[in-house]
CSV table of C-alpha atoms in Angstrom, one decimal:
chain,number,residue,atom,x,y,z
A,21,MET,CA,77.9,93.3,145.1
A,22,PRO,CA,81.5,93.9,144.3
A,23,ASP,CA,83.8,94.4,147.2
A,24,ALA,CA,85.5,97.7,146.6
A,25,SER,CA,88.7,96.8,148.6
A,26,ALA,CA,89.6,93.6,146.7
A,27,THR,CA,91.3,93.6,143.3
A,28,PRO,CA,88.5,93.1,140.7
A,29,ALA,CA,88.8,90.0,138.6
A,30,ILE,CA,88.3,92.0,135.4
A,31,GLU,CA,88.6,95.7,135.0
A,32,PHE,CA,87.9,97.9,132.0
A,33,LEU,CA,89.7,101.2,132.2
A,34,ASP,CA,88.4,103.8,129.7
A,35,VAL,CA,88.2,101.3,126.9
A,36,SER,CA,87.2,102.4,123.4
A,37,PHE,CA,87.2,100.3,120.2
A,38,HIS,CA,86.4,101.4,116.7
A,39,VAL,CA,86.6,99.8,113.3
A,40,GLY,CA,87.3,102.4,110.7
A,41,GLN,CA,84.7,105.2,111.4
A,42,THR,CA,82.4,102.9,113.4
A,43,GLN,CA,82.5,103.5,117.1
A,44,VAL,CA,81.8,100.1,118.6
A,45,LEU,CA,82.7,100.9,122.2
A,46,THR,CA,83.2,104.3,123.8
A,47,GLY,CA,84.8,105.0,127.1
A,48,LEU,CA,83.9,101.8,128.9
A,49,ASN,CA,84.7,101.7,132.6
A,50,LEU,CA,83.5,98.6,134.4
A,51,GLN,CA,84.7,96.3,137.1
A,52,VAL,CA,83.8,92.6,137.5
A,53,ALA,CA,84.3,91.4,141.1
A,54,THR,CA,85.7,88.0,141.8
A,55,GLY,CA,83.0,85.4,142.0
A,56,GLU,CA,80.2,87.5,140.6
A,57,THR,CA,78.1,86.8,137.6
A,58,LEU,CA,78.0,90.0,135.6
A,59,VAL,CA,75.5,89.9,132.7
A,60,LEU,CA,76.1,92.2,129.8
A,61,LEU,CA,72.6,93.1,128.6
A,62,GLY,CA,71.8,95.0,125.4
A,63,ARG,CA,70.5,94.7,121.9
A,64,SER,CA,72.4,93.5,118.9
A,65,GLY,CA,75.2,95.8,118.0
A,66,SER,CA,75.3,97.4,121.5
A,67,GLY,CA,78.9,96.2,121.9
A,68,LYS,CA,78.4,93.5,124.5
A,69,THR,CA,80.1,90.7,122.6
A,70,THR,CA,83.0,93.0,121.8
A,71,THR,CA,83.3,93.8,125.5
A,72,LEU,CA,83.5,90.1,126.2
A,73,LYS,CA,86.1,89.4,123.6
A,74,LEU,CA,88.3,92.2,124.9
A,75,VAL,CA,88.9,90.2,128.0
A,76,ASN,CA,90.6,87.3,126.3
A,77,ARG,CA,92.1,89.4,123.6
A,78,LEU,CA,90.1,88.1,120.7
A,79,VAL,CA,89.6,91.9,120.2
A,80,SER,CA,92.2,94.5,121.0
A,81,PRO,CA,91.0,97.9,122.2
A,82,THR,CA,91.7,101.0,120.2
A,83,SER,CA,92.4,102.8,123.5
A,84,GLY,CA,92.3,102.1,127.2
A,85,GLU,CA,93.2,98.9,129.0
A,86,ILE,CA,91.8,95.8,130.4
A,87,ARG,CA,93.1,94.2,133.6
A,88,VAL,CA,92.7,90.7,134.6
A,89,ASN,CA,93.3,90.0,138.3
A,90,GLY,CA,95.1,93.4,138.4
A,91,THR,CA,97.5,92.8,135.5
A,92,ARG,CA,97.1,94.4,132.2
A,93,ASN,CA,96.0,91.6,129.8
A,94,THR,CA,98.4,92.8,127.1
A,95,GLU,CA,101.3,92.1,129.4
A,96,MET,CA,100.4,88.5,129.7
A,97,ASP,CA,101.2,85.8,127.1
A,98,VAL,CA,98.0,85.6,125.0
A,99,THR,CA,97.9,81.8,125.0
A,100,ARG,CA,98.4,81.6,128.8
A,101,LEU,CA,95.7,84.3,129.3
A,102,ARG,CA,93.2,82.4,127.2
A,103,ARG,CA,93.9,79.1,128.8
A,104,GLY,CA,93.1,80.7,132.1
A,105,ILE,CA,89.7,81.9,131.0
A,106,GLY,CA,86.9,79.6,130.0
A,107,TYR,CA,85.1,80.6,126.8
A,108,VAL,CA,81.6,79.4,125.8
A,109,ILE,CA,79.8,80.6,122.7
A,110,GLN,CA,76.4,80.1,121.1
A,111,ASP,CA,76.1,76.7,119.4
A,112,ALA,CA,79.1,75.7,121.6
A,113,GLY,CA,81.6,75.7,118.7
A,114,LEU,CA,82.6,72.1,119.4
A,115,PHE,CA,85.2,70.5,117.3
A,116,PRO,CA,83.1,68.2,115.0
A,117,HIS,CA,85.9,65.7,114.4
A,118,PHE,CA,86.6,65.1,118.0
A,119,THR,CA,84.6,63.0,120.4
A,120,VAL,CA,83.1,64.7,123.5
A,121,GLU,CA,86.0,63.5,125.6
A,122,ARG,CA,88.6,64.9,123.2
A,123,ASN,CA,86.7,68.1,123.0
A,124,ILE,CA,86.8,68.5,126.7
A,125,GLY,CA,90.3,67.2,127.0
A,126,LEU,CA,92.0,69.2,124.3
A,127,VAL,CA,93.5,72.0,126.4
A,128,PRO,CA,94.5,69.6,129.2
A,129,LYS,CA,96.2,67.5,126.6
A,130,ILE,CA,98.1,70.4,125.1
A,131,GLU,CA,99.0,71.3,128.7
A,132,GLY,CA,100.6,67.8,128.9
A,133,TRP,CA,98.2,66.2,131.4
A,134,PRO,CA,98.6,62.4,131.6
A,135,LYS,CA,95.9,60.4,129.7
A,136,GLU,CA,94.3,59.0,132.9
A,137,ARG,CA,93.9,62.4,134.5
A,138,ILE,CA,92.3,63.8,131.3
A,139,ARG,CA,89.8,60.9,131.2
A,140,ALA,CA,88.9,61.3,134.8
A,141,ARG,CA,88.5,65.1,134.4
A,142,ALA,CA,86.2,64.6,131.4
A,143,GLN,CA,84.0,62.2,133.4
A,144,GLU,CA,84.0,64.5,136.4
A,145,LEU,CA,82.9,67.4,134.2
A,146,LEU,CA,80.3,65.5,132.3
A,147,HIS,CA,78.8,64.6,135.6
A,148,LEU,CA,79.0,68.2,136.7
A,149,VAL,CA,77.0,69.4,133.7
A,150,GLY,CA,74.5,66.7,134.0
A,151,LEU,CA,75.5,64.4,131.2
A,152,ALA,CA,75.7,60.6,131.2
A,153,PRO,CA,79.3,59.1,131.2
A,154,GLU,CA,78.7,57.3,127.9
A,155,ILE,CA,78.4,60.6,126.1
A,156,ALA,CA,82.2,60.8,126.3
A,157,GLY,CA,82.6,58.7,123.2
A,158,ARG,CA,80.0,60.4,121.0
A,159,TYR,CA,80.7,63.0,118.3
A,160,PRO,CA,79.0,66.5,118.5
A,161,HIS,CA,76.7,65.8,115.6
A,162,GLN,CA,75.2,62.9,117.6
A,163,LEU,CA,74.1,65.2,120.4
A,164,SER,CA,71.1,67.4,120.9
A,165,GLY,CA,71.6,71.2,121.1
A,166,GLY,CA,71.3,71.2,124.8
A,167,GLN,CA,73.8,68.4,125.2
A,168,ARG,CA,76.2,70.2,122.9
A,169,GLN,CA,75.9,73.4,125.0
A,170,ARG,CA,76.5,71.4,128.2
A,171,VAL,CA,79.6,69.9,126.6
A,172,GLY,CA,80.7,73.5,125.6
A,173,VAL,CA,80.4,74.5,129.3
A,174,ALA,CA,82.3,71.4,130.4
A,175,ARG,CA,85.1,72.1,127.9
A,176,ALA,CA,85.4,75.7,129.1
A,177,LEU,CA,85.8,74.4,132.7
A,178,ALA,CA,88.3,71.7,131.8
A,179,ALA,CA,91.5,73.4,133.0
A,180,ASP,CA,89.6,74.9,136.0
A,181,PRO,CA,89.8,78.6,134.9
A,182,GLN,CA,88.7,81.2,137.5
A,183,ILE,CA,87.0,83.3,134.9
A,184,LEU,CA,84.3,82.2,132.5
A,185,LEU,CA,83.2,84.2,129.4
A,186,MET,CA,79.8,83.2,128.0
A,187,ASP,CA,78.5,84.7,124.8
A,188,GLU,CA,74.8,84.0,124.5
A,189,PRO,CA,75.4,80.4,125.4
A,190,PHE,CA,71.8,79.5,125.6
A,191,GLY,CA,70.6,81.7,122.8
A,192,ALA,CA,70.0,79.0,120.2
A,193,LEU,CA,68.2,76.6,122.5
A,194,ASP,CA,64.5,75.9,122.7
A,195,PRO,CA,62.7,77.5,125.7
A,196,LEU,CA,62.5,74.3,127.8
A,197,THR,CA,66.1,73.3,127.3
A,198,ARG,CA,67.2,76.9,128.0
A,199,ASP,CA,65.2,76.9,131.2
A,200,ASP,CA,67.0,73.6,132.3
A,201,LEU,CA,70.4,75.0,131.5
A,202,GLN,CA,69.7,78.3,133.2
A,203,ARG,CA,68.7,76.4,136.4
A,204,GLU,CA,71.8,74.2,136.2
A,205,PHE,CA,74.0,77.2,135.6
A,206,ILE,CA,72.7,78.7,138.9
A,207,LEU,CA,73.4,75.5,140.8
A,208,LEU,CA,76.8,75.2,139.2
A,209,GLN,CA,77.7,78.7,140.0
A,210,GLN,CA,76.6,78.2,143.7
A,211,ARG,CA,79.2,75.5,143.8
A,212,LEU,CA,82.0,76.8,141.7
A,213,HIS,CA,81.9,80.6,142.4
A,214,LYS,CA,83.6,81.4,139.1
A,215,THR,CA,83.9,85.0,137.9
A,216,VAL,CA,81.4,84.9,135.0
A,217,VAL,CA,80.8,87.5,132.3
A,218,PHE,CA,77.6,86.5,130.5
A,219,VAL,CA,76.3,88.1,127.3
A,220,THR,CA,72.6,88.1,126.5
A,221,HIS,CA,69.8,90.2,125.1
A,222,ASP,CA,67.2,88.4,127.1
A,223,LEU,CA,66.2,90.4,130.2
A,224,ARG,CA,64.5,87.4,131.8
A,225,GLU,CA,67.8,85.4,131.5
A,226,ALA,CA,69.7,88.4,132.9
A,227,LEU,CA,67.5,88.8,135.9
A,228,ARG,CA,67.6,85.2,136.7
A,229,LEU,CA,71.3,84.6,136.4
A,230,ALA,CA,73.0,87.9,137.2
A,231,SER,CA,74.4,89.2,140.4
A,232,ARG,CA,74.7,92.5,138.5
A,233,ILE,CA,73.4,93.5,135.1
A,234,ALA,CA,75.4,95.9,133.0
A,235,LEU,CA,73.1,97.5,130.4
A,236,MET,CA,74.8,98.5,127.2
A,237,GLU,CA,73.4,100.7,124.4
A,238,ALA,CA,75.2,101.9,121.3
A,239,GLY,CA,78.7,101.1,122.5
A,240,LYS,CA,78.2,102.7,125.9
A,241,LEU,CA,77.6,101.3,129.4
A,242,VAL,CA,74.3,102.7,130.5
A,243,THR,CA,74.2,101.4,134.0
A,244,ALA,CA,75.2,98.4,136.1
A,245,LEU,CA,72.7,97.4,138.7
A,246,SER,CA,71.6,94.4,140.7
A,247,PRO,CA,68.5,92.6,139.3
A,248,GLN,CA,66.2,94.1,141.9
A,249,GLU,CA,67.6,97.6,141.3
A,250,PHE,CA,67.3,97.1,137.6
A,251,LEU,CA,63.5,96.4,137.8
A,252,GLN,CA,63.0,99.6,139.8
A,253,SER,CA,65.4,101.7,137.9
A,254,LYS,CA,64.3,105.1,136.6
A,255,ASP,CA,66.9,105.0,133.9
A,256,PRO,CA,65.1,105.5,130.6
A,257,TRP,CA,66.9,102.6,128.9
A,258,ALA,CA,66.5,100.2,131.7
A,259,ALA,CA,62.8,101.2,132.1
A,260,ALA,CA,62.4,100.7,128.3
A,261,TYR,CA,63.8,97.2,128.6
A,262,VAL,CA,61.6,96.3,131.5
A,263,ARG,CA,58.5,97.6,129.7
A,264,ALA,CA,59.5,95.6,126.5
A,265,PHE,CA,59.6,92.4,128.5
A,266,GLY,CA,56.3,93.1,130.2
A,267,ASP,CA,54.7,91.4,133.2
A,268,GLY,CA,56.0,88.6,135.4
A,269,LEU,CA,59.6,89.9,135.6
A,270,GLU,CA,59.6,90.2,139.4
A,271,SER,CA,59.3,86.5,139.7
A,272,ALA,CA,62.2,86.0,137.3
A,273,ALA,CA,64.6,88.2,139.3
A,274,ASN,CA,66.7,86.2,141.7
A,275,ARG,CA,64.7,83.0,141.4
A,276,GLY,CA,68.0,81.3,141.7
A,277,ALA,CA,70.9,83.5,142.6
A,278,SER,CA,70.7,85.4,145.9
B,2,MET,CA,91.5,39.6,71.0
B,3,ASN,CA,94.6,40.8,69.2
B,4,VAL,CA,95.3,43.5,71.8
B,5,VAL,CA,95.2,41.1,74.7
B,6,ARG,CA,97.6,38.8,72.9
B,7,PHE,CA,99.9,41.7,72.1
B,8,ILE,CA,99.9,42.8,75.8
B,9,VAL,CA,100.5,39.3,77.0
B,10,GLN,CA,103.4,38.8,74.6
B,11,ASN,CA,105.0,42.1,75.6
B,12,HIS,CA,104.0,42.0,79.2
B,13,THR,CA,107.5,42.8,80.6
B,14,GLN,CA,107.6,46.0,78.6
B,15,VAL,CA,104.0,46.8,79.5
B,16,LEU,CA,104.8,46.4,83.1
B,17,GLU,CA,108.0,48.4,82.8
B,18,LEU,CA,106.2,51.3,81.1
B,19,THR,CA,103.3,51.1,83.6
B,20,TRP,CA,105.8,51.3,86.4
B,21,GLU,CA,107.5,54.3,84.8
B,22,HIS,CA,104.1,55.9,84.3
B,23,LEU,CA,103.2,55.4,87.9
B,24,TRP,CA,106.6,56.8,89.0
B,25,LEU,CA,106.1,60.0,86.9
B,26,VAL,CA,102.6,60.5,88.3
B,27,GLY,CA,103.5,59.6,91.9
B,28,ILE,CA,106.5,61.9,92.2
B,29,SER,CA,104.8,64.8,90.5
B,30,THR,CA,101.6,64.5,92.6
B,31,VAL,CA,103.6,64.3,95.8
B,32,LEU,CA,105.6,67.4,94.8
B,33,ALA,CA,102.3,69.2,93.9
B,34,MET,CA,100.9,68.4,97.3
B,35,LEU,CA,104.0,69.6,99.0
B,36,ILE,CA,103.7,73.0,97.2
B,37,GLY,CA,99.9,73.1,96.7
B,38,VAL,CA,98.7,72.4,100.2
B,39,PRO,CA,100.8,75.1,101.9
B,40,LEU,CA,99.8,77.5,99.2
B,41,GLY,CA,96.2,76.7,99.7
B,42,ILE,CA,96.5,77.2,103.4
B,43,LEU,CA,98.2,80.5,102.9
B,44,ILE,CA,95.6,81.9,100.6
B,45,ALA,CA,92.8,80.7,102.9
B,46,HIS,CA,94.4,82.7,105.7
B,47,ARG,CA,95.4,85.7,103.6
B,48,PRO,CA,92.4,86.4,101.3
B,49,ARG,CA,94.3,89.1,99.5
B,50,LEU,CA,96.6,86.5,97.9
B,51,ASN,CA,93.8,84.2,96.9
B,52,LYS,CA,93.0,85.8,93.5
B,53,PRO,CA,96.6,86.1,92.2
B,54,VAL,CA,97.5,82.6,93.3
B,55,LEU,CA,94.4,80.9,91.9
B,56,ALA,CA,94.7,82.9,88.7
B,57,GLY,CA,98.3,81.8,88.3
B,58,ALA,CA,97.5,78.2,88.7
B,59,ASN,CA,94.6,78.6,86.3
B,60,VAL,CA,96.8,80.1,83.7
B,61,ILE,CA,99.2,77.1,83.9
B,62,GLN,CA,96.2,74.9,83.5
B,63,THR,CA,95.3,76.6,80.2
B,64,ILE,CA,98.7,76.0,78.6
B,65,PRO,CA,98.5,73.1,76.2
B,66,SER,CA,100.6,70.3,77.6
B,67,LEU,CA,102.7,69.7,74.5
B,68,ALA,CA,103.5,73.4,74.4
B,69,LEU,CA,104.5,73.3,78.0
B,70,PHE,CA,106.9,70.4,77.4
B,71,GLY,CA,108.3,72.4,74.5
B,72,PHE,CA,108.7,75.6,76.6
B,73,LEU,CA,110.6,73.7,79.3
B,74,LEU,CA,112.9,71.9,77.0
B,75,PRO,CA,115.6,74.6,76.7
B,76,VAL,CA,115.7,75.2,80.5
B,77,PRO,CA,119.3,74.2,81.5
B,78,TRP,CA,119.1,71.6,84.3
B,79,LEU,CA,115.6,70.4,83.3
B,80,GLY,CA,116.3,69.8,79.7
B,81,GLU,CA,119.1,67.4,80.4
B,82,ARG,CA,116.8,64.7,81.5
B,83,SER,CA,113.3,64.4,80.1
B,84,ASP,CA,111.9,62.7,83.2
B,85,ARG,CA,112.7,65.8,85.3
B,86,LEU,CA,111.0,67.9,82.8
B,87,ALA,CA,107.9,65.6,82.6
B,88,ILE,CA,107.7,65.6,86.4
B,89,LEU,CA,107.8,69.4,86.6
B,90,ALA,CA,105.2,69.8,83.9
B,91,LEU,CA,102.9,67.2,85.5
B,92,MET,CA,103.4,68.8,88.9
B,93,LEU,CA,102.4,72.2,87.5
B,94,TYR,CA,99.1,70.8,86.1
B,95,ALA,CA,98.4,69.0,89.4
B,96,LEU,CA,98.7,72.3,91.3
B,97,LEU,CA,95.4,73.9,90.5
B,98,PRO,CA,93.0,71.2,91.9
B,99,ILE,CA,95.2,70.8,95.0
B,100,ILE,CA,95.5,74.5,95.8
B,101,ARG,CA,91.8,75.2,95.0
B,102,ASN,CA,90.5,72.3,97.2
B,103,THR,CA,92.9,73.1,100.0
B,104,TYR,CA,91.7,76.7,99.9
B,105,THR,CA,88.0,75.6,99.8
B,106,GLY,CA,88.5,73.0,102.6
B,107,ILE,CA,90.3,75.3,105.0
B,108,SER,CA,88.0,78.3,104.4
B,109,GLY,CA,85.0,76.1,104.8
B,110,VAL,CA,85.8,75.4,108.5
B,111,ASP,CA,83.1,76.8,110.7
B,112,ALA,CA,84.2,80.2,112.0
B,113,ALA,CA,82.6,79.5,115.3
B,114,VAL,CA,84.7,76.4,115.8
B,115,LEU,CA,87.8,78.4,115.0
B,116,GLU,CA,86.8,81.2,117.4
B,117,ALA,CA,86.1,78.7,120.2
B,118,GLY,CA,89.5,77.2,119.6
B,119,ARG,CA,91.3,80.5,119.6
B,120,GLY,CA,89.4,81.6,122.7
B,121,MET,CA,90.5,78.4,124.4
B,122,GLY,CA,94.1,79.4,123.9
B,123,LEU,CA,95.1,77.2,120.9
B,124,THR,CA,98.0,78.7,119.0
B,125,GLU,CA,97.6,79.3,115.3
B,126,SER,CA,99.6,76.2,114.5
B,127,GLN,CA,97.7,74.0,116.9
B,128,LEU,CA,94.5,75.4,115.3
B,129,LEU,CA,95.9,74.5,111.9
B,130,PHE,CA,97.1,71.0,112.7
B,131,GLN,CA,94.4,69.9,115.2
B,132,VAL,CA,91.4,71.6,113.7
B,133,GLU,CA,91.6,73.1,110.2
B,134,LEU,CA,93.6,70.4,108.4
B,135,PRO,CA,91.7,67.4,109.8
B,136,LEU,CA,88.4,69.1,109.0
B,137,ALA,CA,89.6,70.0,105.5
B,138,LEU,CA,91.2,66.7,104.8
B,139,SER,CA,88.5,65.0,102.7
B,140,VAL,CA,88.1,68.1,100.5
B,141,ILE,CA,91.8,68.3,100.0
B,142,LEU,CA,91.9,64.6,99.1
B,143,SER,CA,89.2,65.1,96.5
B,144,GLY,CA,91.5,67.7,94.9
B,145,VAL,CA,94.4,65.2,95.0
B,146,ARG,CA,92.1,62.7,93.3
B,147,VAL,CA,91.3,65.0,90.5
B,148,ALA,CA,95.0,65.9,90.2
B,149,VAL,CA,96.1,62.2,90.0
B,150,VAL,CA,93.6,61.3,87.3
B,151,ILE,CA,94.6,64.3,85.2
B,152,ALA,CA,98.3,63.4,85.7
B,153,VAL,CA,97.8,59.8,84.6
B,154,GLY,CA,96.3,61.0,81.4
B,155,LEU,CA,98.8,63.8,80.8
B,156,ALA,CA,101.7,61.6,81.5
B,157,THR,CA,101.1,59.7,78.3
B,158,ILE,CA,102.1,62.8,76.5
B,159,ALA,CA,105.4,62.8,78.3
B,160,ALA,CA,106.6,60.1,76.0
B,161,ALA,CA,106.7,62.7,73.3
B,162,ILE,CA,109.8,64.2,74.9
B,163,GLY,CA,111.2,60.8,75.7
B,164,ALA,CA,110.3,60.6,79.4
B,165,GLY,CA,108.9,57.1,79.0
B,166,GLY,CA,105.6,55.8,80.4
B,167,LEU,CA,102.7,54.2,78.7
B,168,GLY,CA,102.7,57.0,76.1
B,169,GLU,CA,105.6,55.2,74.4
B,170,PHE,CA,103.2,52.6,73.2
B,171,ILE,CA,100.6,55.1,72.1
B,172,PHE,CA,103.1,57.2,70.1
B,173,ARG,CA,104.7,54.1,68.7
B,174,GLY,CA,101.3,52.7,67.7
B,175,LEU,CA,100.4,56.0,66.1
B,176,ALA,CA,103.6,55.9,64.0
B,177,MET,CA,103.1,52.3,63.1
B,178,VAL,CA,99.4,52.8,62.4
B,179,ASP,CA,98.8,49.8,64.6
B,180,ASN,CA,95.8,50.0,66.9
B,181,ARG,CA,97.0,47.0,69.0
B,182,VAL,CA,100.1,49.0,70.1
B,183,ILE,CA,98.1,52.1,70.8
B,184,LEU,CA,95.7,50.2,73.0
B,185,ALA,CA,98.5,48.4,74.7
B,186,GLY,CA,99.4,51.9,76.1
B,187,ALA,CA,95.9,53.3,76.4
B,188,ILE,CA,94.2,50.5,78.2
B,189,PRO,CA,96.7,50.2,81.1
B,190,ALA,CA,96.7,54.0,81.4
B,191,ALA,CA,92.9,54.0,81.6
B,192,ILE,CA,93.0,51.2,84.2
B,193,LEU,CA,95.6,53.2,86.2
B,194,ALA,CA,93.4,56.3,86.2
B,195,LEU,CA,90.4,54.3,87.4
B,196,LEU,CA,92.4,52.6,90.1
B,197,ALA,CA,93.9,55.9,91.3
B,198,ASP,CA,90.4,57.4,91.3
B,199,VAL,CA,88.9,54.6,93.3
B,200,SER,CA,91.7,54.3,95.8
B,201,VAL,CA,92.0,58.0,96.6
B,202,GLY,CA,88.2,58.1,96.7
B,203,TRP,CA,88.2,55.3,99.2
B,204,LEU,CA,90.7,57.1,101.4
B,205,GLU,CA,88.7,60.3,101.1
B,206,LYS,CA,85.5,58.5,102.2
B,207,ARG,CA,87.2,56.8,105.1
B,208,LEU,CA,88.6,60.0,106.4
B,209,ARG,CA,85.3,61.8,106.1
B,210,ALA,CA,83.6,59.3,108.4
B,211,ARG,CA,83.0,61.9,111.1
């Protein structure tokens, strides 16, 4: 649960975004506390990905502001802002012409880290995401989908950002691999305590990973609840979501996170 | 083999003209790359410019080469030396394949990869030099390959305005109605074209390894 007294890691203040006549986001007010995993849940086109991209300024709001650690993100240098925020997308978006090590080490290299430190960091991160050290020399096309996604997470963590944005990172994986990665994500998060904003349309995934679930519908935030609260919510949208996913959700909630 | 004997007997001149030919093609291709690659990048990033630029390069391509040489002849600085003129004309013809392939290569880079890069905090120029250009390189090179082969062929016509090259033999042979002389220009030109094709193709393949 967010601590009301501390400065939130991320704060959306009355944010709206529209493209031409299309209202993508309307009057979004939301706080993400430091160290929590906030899952943005909603169907396609509900504005969750846009919400995520507002944080690292891949999208600029039409009105309102976004604060990162209390500072308006438009006041920060955009490159610095982004390097301080890890970003993981579906299919990982790895650079196909770089080895795994260069993929992970790109931002550290640009930041001027010495070679040895980059190599050591890459090894450390590969270990952290459960990959063998020899993967470092491979190219993305030589990896399985699950391995690629792990590398994507390792790359996002390379420069040790305090905030992690994850846009349906496990969406394209087969159910077994997804299950593995979700479990590892929980373990990782118990160790690292990053502030994570995680986009998904999968309620099961949301219940399992989230400390809070922010439900979005048609560009508006419907409600933000803990997984347990979400299951018992009387909110029509939340209830509809729970109904759509059917039985067995209770066991999914908080199987990992506490 | 009369032709072979003729070439052997005149080998100094054949080599000299081959060298001239190579020089015309080489300089014009390098210039075309210096202009075409940045233009291709520009239109890949600014889709609004893509149609006019490609249309312009296309129009140039449709001008018959002899006519283009003729048009350029009265231009002050250019007309003074025919090799300048030939290089400019050859460069203009080389532009289209280079611009088009650069455009295709750069716009073919996976949008997810670019977004990941941007999200990681790469600046636009880091994105260009570390990601877009390396990924587009083999496509760009295949454009260069087409451009070079076209230029080797077209450069034979440069002899018509006195710019030298293997076309000298071809035009002389035509005037003398002597096939040996024509072939003494045409065969080395064909070999040059093949060599250029194979060597740029080899480079392209090597760089595509990933």
